[in-house]
Short mmCIF file of N, CA and C in Angstrom, two decimals:
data_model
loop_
_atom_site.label_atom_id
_atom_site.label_comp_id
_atom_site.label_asym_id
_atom_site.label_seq_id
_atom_site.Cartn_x
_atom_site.Cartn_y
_atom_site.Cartn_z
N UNK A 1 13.36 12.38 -13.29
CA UNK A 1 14.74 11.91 -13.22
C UNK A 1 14.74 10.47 -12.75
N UNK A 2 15.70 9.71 -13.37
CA UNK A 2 15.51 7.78 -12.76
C UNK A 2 16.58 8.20 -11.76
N UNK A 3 16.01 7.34 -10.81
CA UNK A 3 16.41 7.45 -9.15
C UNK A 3 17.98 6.98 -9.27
N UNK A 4 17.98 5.50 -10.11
CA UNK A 4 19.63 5.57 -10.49
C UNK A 4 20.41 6.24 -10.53
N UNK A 5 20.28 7.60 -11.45
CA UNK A 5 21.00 8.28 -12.50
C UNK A 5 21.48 9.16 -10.76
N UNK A 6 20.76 8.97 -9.44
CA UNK A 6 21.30 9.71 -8.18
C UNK A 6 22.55 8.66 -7.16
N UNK A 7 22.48 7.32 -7.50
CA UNK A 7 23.29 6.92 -6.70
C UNK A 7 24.26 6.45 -7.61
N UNK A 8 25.71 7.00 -6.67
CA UNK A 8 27.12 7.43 -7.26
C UNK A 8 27.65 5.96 -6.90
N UNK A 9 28.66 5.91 -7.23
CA UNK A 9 29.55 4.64 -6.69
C UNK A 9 30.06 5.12 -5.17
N UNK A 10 30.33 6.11 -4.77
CA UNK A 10 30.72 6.38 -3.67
C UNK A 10 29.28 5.86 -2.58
N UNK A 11 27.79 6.13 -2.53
CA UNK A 11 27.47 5.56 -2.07
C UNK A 11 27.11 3.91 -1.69
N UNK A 12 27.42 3.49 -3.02
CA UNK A 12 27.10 2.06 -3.05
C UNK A 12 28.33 1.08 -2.26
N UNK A 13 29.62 2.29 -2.37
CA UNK A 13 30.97 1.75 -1.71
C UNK A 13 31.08 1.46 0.21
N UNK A 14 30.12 3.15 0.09
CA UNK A 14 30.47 3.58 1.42
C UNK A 14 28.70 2.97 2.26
N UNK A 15 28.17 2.55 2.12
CA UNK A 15 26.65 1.91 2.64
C UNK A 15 26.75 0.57 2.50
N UNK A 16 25.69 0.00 3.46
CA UNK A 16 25.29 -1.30 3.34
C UNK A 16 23.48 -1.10 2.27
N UNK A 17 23.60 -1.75 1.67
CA UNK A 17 22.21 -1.91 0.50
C UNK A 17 21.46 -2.88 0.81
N UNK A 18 20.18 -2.28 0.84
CA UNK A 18 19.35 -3.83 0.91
C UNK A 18 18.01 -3.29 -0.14
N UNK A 19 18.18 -4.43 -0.66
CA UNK A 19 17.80 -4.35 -2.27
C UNK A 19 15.46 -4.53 -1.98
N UNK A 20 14.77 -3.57 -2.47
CA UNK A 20 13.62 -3.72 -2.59
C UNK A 20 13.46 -4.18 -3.87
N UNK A 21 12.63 -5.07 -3.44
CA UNK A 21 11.57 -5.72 -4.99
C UNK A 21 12.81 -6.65 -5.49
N UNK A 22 11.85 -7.84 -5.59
CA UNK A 22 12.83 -8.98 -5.58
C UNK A 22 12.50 -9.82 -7.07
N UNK A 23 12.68 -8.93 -8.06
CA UNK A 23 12.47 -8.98 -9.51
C UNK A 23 13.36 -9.32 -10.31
N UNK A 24 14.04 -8.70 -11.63
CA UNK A 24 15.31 -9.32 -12.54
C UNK A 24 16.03 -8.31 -12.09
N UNK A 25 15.65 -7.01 -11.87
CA UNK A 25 16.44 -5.80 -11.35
C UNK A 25 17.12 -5.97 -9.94
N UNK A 26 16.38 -6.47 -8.99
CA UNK A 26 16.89 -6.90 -7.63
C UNK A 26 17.33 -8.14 -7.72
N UNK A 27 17.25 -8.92 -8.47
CA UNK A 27 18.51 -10.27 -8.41
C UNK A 27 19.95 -9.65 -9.26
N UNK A 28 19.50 -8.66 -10.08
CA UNK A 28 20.43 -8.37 -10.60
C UNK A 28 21.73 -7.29 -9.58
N UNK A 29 20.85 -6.49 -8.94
CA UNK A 29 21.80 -5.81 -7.86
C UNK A 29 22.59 -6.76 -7.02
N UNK A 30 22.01 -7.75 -6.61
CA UNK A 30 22.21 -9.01 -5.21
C UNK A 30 23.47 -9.37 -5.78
N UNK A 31 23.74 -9.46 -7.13
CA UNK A 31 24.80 -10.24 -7.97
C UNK A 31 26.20 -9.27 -8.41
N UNK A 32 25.70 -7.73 -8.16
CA UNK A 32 26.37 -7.06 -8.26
C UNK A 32 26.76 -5.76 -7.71
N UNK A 33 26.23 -5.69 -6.43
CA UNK A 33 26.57 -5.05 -5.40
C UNK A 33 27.22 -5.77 -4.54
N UNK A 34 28.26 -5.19 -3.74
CA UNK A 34 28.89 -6.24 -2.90
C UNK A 34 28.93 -6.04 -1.07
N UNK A 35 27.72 -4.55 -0.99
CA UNK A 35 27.53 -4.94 0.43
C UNK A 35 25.70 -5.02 0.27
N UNK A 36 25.13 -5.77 -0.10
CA UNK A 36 23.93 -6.19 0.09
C UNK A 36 24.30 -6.61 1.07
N UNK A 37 23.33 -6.05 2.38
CA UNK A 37 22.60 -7.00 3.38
C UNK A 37 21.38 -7.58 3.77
N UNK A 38 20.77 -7.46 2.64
CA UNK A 38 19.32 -7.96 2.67
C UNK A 38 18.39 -7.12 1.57
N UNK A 39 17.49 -8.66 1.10
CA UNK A 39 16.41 -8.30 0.20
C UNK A 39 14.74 -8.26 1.05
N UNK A 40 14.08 -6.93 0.69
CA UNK A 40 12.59 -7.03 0.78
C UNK A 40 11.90 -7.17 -0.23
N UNK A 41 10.37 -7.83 -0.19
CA UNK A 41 9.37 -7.46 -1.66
C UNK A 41 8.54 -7.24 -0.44
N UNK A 42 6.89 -6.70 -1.28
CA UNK A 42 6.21 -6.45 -0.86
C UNK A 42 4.87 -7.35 -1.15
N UNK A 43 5.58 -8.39 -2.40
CA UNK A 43 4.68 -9.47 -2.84
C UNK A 43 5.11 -10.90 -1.71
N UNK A 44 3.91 -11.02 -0.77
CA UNK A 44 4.34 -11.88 0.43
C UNK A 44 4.64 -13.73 0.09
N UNK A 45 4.37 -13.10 -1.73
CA UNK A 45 4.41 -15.34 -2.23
C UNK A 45 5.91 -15.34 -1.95
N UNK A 46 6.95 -14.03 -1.96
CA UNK A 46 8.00 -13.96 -2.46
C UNK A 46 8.77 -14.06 -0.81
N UNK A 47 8.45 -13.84 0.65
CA UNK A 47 9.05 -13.89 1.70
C UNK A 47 9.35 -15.54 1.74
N UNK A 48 10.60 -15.66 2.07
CA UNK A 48 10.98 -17.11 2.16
C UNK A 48 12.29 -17.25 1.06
N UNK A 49 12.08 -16.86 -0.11
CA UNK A 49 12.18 -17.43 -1.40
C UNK A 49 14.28 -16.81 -1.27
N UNK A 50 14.96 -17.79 -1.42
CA UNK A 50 15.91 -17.92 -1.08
C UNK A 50 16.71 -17.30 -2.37
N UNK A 51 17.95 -16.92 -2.57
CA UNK A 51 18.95 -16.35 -3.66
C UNK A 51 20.43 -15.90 -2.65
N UNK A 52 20.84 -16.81 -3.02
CA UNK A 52 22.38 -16.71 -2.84
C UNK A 52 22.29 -16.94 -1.03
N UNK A 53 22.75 -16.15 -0.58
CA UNK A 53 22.94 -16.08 1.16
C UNK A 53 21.91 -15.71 1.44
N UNK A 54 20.63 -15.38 1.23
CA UNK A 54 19.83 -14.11 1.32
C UNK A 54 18.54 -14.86 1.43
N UNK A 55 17.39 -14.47 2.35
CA UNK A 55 16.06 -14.95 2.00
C UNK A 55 14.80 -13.90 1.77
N UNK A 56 14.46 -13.54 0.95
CA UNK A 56 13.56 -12.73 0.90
C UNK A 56 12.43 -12.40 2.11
N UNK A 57 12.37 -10.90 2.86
CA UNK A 57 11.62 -10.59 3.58
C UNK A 57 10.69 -9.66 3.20
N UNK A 58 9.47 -9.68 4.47
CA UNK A 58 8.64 -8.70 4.30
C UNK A 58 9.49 -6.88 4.48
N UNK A 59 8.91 -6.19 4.01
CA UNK A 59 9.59 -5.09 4.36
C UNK A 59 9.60 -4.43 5.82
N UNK A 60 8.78 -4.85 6.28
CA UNK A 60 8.37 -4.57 7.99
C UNK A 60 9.53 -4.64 8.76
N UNK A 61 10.30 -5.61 7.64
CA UNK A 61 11.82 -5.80 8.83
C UNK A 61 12.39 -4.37 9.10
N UNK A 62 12.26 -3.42 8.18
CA UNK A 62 13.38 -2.72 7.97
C UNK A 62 12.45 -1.63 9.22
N UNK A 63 11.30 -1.71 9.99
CA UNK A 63 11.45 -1.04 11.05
C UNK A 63 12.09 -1.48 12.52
N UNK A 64 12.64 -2.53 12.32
CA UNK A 64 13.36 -3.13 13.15
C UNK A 64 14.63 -2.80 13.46
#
């Protein structure tokens, strides 16, 4: 089953999102989700790398 085909609009309404993998798919969410609070990759050329309000992090943040 694609993991999509599980998240409803009610969650995307009612959560804050923070978008993994910072690809055409994750610039594409950043642009069209409207509570992104942050992007991770796991490719470290990509920590820094700036898009919109947002700077790409390691994922480590998210044990923080």
């Amino acid at each position: 089953m694609n993991y999509m085909n599980q998240i409803t609009s009610d969650h995307l309404a009612s959560s804050s999102v923070i978008i993994y993998g910072f690809g055409i798919s994750g610039r594409w969410a950043c642009d069209n989700f409207h509570n992104v609070v942050g992007i991770v990759d796991t490719d470290s050329k990509k920590w820094g790398l700036k898009y919109g309000k947002f700077s790409v992090s390691s994922p480590d943040i998210l044990r923080e």
